[in-house]
């Protein structure tokens, strides 16, 4: 069962989360750095805590739908370009 408001711990180092057979790949850091943004700028632009942005990039947290949409909007891309469900 998927609970979007709860962070999922214990991601692999490559920012991949596995939930049973479900996997989410996070490309936030790649998108952010390609656009020249700092983690602090992303946090301020999305009204998120900078620690949350860092944890998402490190794969320690999966953002809920609202945060995923805020991140994608700030970066000017679709959610699917930042977070991929496999």
Short mmCIF file of C-alpha atoms in Angstrom, two decimals:
data_model
loop_
_atom_site.label_atom_id
_atom_site.label_comp_id
_atom_site.label_asym_id
_atom_site.label_seq_id
_atom_site.Cartn_x
_atom_site.Cartn_y
_atom_site.Cartn_z
CA UNK A 1 0.00 0.00 0.00
CA UNK A 2 1.34 3.49 -0.88
CA UNK A 3 1.27 6.29 1.70
CA UNK A 4 2.39 9.51 -0.02
CA UNK A 5 2.62 11.53 3.19
CA UNK A 6 5.17 9.19 4.79
CA UNK A 7 8.87 9.21 3.92
CA UNK A 8 10.36 5.89 2.90
CA UNK A 9 13.75 5.24 4.47
CA UNK A 10 16.63 3.04 3.37
CA UNK A 11 17.08 3.95 -0.28
CA UNK A 12 19.98 2.63 -2.31
CA UNK A 13 22.91 4.99 -2.91
CA UNK A 14 21.79 5.71 -6.48
CA UNK A 15 18.60 7.41 -5.28
CA UNK A 16 16.41 4.43 -6.08
CA UNK A 17 13.62 3.40 -3.73
CA UNK A 18 12.15 -0.04 -3.81
CA UNK A 19 8.72 -0.77 -2.35
CA UNK A 20 8.19 -4.45 -2.83
CA UNK A 21 8.34 -4.74 -6.61
CA UNK A 22 7.78 -0.98 -7.09
CA UNK A 23 10.74 1.34 -7.68
CA UNK A 24 11.03 5.14 -7.82
CA UNK A 25 14.09 6.75 -9.43
CA UNK A 26 14.88 10.34 -8.39
CA UNK A 27 16.72 12.68 -10.76
CA UNK A 28 16.36 15.86 -8.70
CA UNK A 29 20.07 16.50 -8.26
CA UNK A 30 20.80 16.00 -11.96
CA UNK A 31 18.00 18.39 -12.98
CA UNK A 32 18.90 20.95 -10.33
CA UNK A 33 22.60 21.08 -11.16
CA UNK A 34 22.00 21.17 -14.92
CA UNK A 35 19.95 24.33 -14.36
CA UNK A 36 22.54 25.83 -12.01
CA UNK A 37 20.39 25.92 -8.88
CA UNK A 38 21.66 25.31 -5.36
CA UNK A 39 19.77 23.13 -2.90
CA UNK A 40 18.92 26.27 -0.92
CA UNK A 41 17.45 27.97 -4.01
CA UNK A 42 15.28 24.93 -4.72
CA UNK A 43 14.15 24.81 -1.09
CA UNK A 44 13.24 28.50 -1.05
CA UNK A 45 11.55 28.34 -4.46
CA UNK A 46 9.38 25.41 -3.40
CA UNK A 47 8.77 26.50 0.20
CA UNK A 48 10.49 23.35 1.44
CA UNK A 49 13.13 22.88 4.11
CA UNK A 50 16.63 22.61 2.63
CA UNK A 51 17.17 19.41 4.65
CA UNK A 52 14.15 17.90 2.87
CA UNK A 53 15.64 18.72 -0.54
CA UNK A 54 18.96 17.19 0.54
CA UNK A 55 17.23 14.03 1.81
CA UNK A 56 15.25 13.66 -1.42
CA UNK A 57 18.44 13.98 -3.46
CA UNK A 58 20.24 11.45 -1.27
CA UNK A 59 17.36 9.01 -1.58
CA UNK A 60 16.52 9.10 2.11
CA UNK A 61 13.03 10.50 1.48
CA UNK A 62 10.41 10.12 -1.22
CA UNK A 63 8.42 13.35 -1.51
CA UNK A 64 4.67 13.32 -1.32
CA UNK A 65 2.75 14.28 -4.46
CA UNK A 66 2.50 17.97 -3.55
CA UNK A 67 6.26 18.30 -3.02
CA UNK A 68 7.00 16.34 -6.20
CA UNK A 69 4.76 18.72 -8.16
CA UNK A 70 6.34 21.80 -6.52
CA UNK A 71 9.82 20.55 -7.37
CA UNK A 72 8.92 19.82 -10.98
CA UNK A 73 7.20 23.17 -11.42
CA UNK A 74 10.17 25.05 -9.95
CA UNK A 75 12.55 23.21 -12.30
CA UNK A 76 10.23 23.79 -15.27
CA UNK A 77 9.79 20.11 -16.06
CA UNK A 78 7.15 17.41 -15.70
CA UNK A 79 7.08 15.30 -12.54
CA UNK A 80 8.02 12.27 -14.65
CA UNK A 81 11.28 13.97 -15.61
CA UNK A 82 12.33 14.20 -11.96
CA UNK A 83 10.73 11.07 -10.51
CA UNK A 84 10.35 7.89 -12.52
CA UNK A 85 8.19 4.99 -11.39
CA UNK A 86 9.41 1.61 -12.58
#
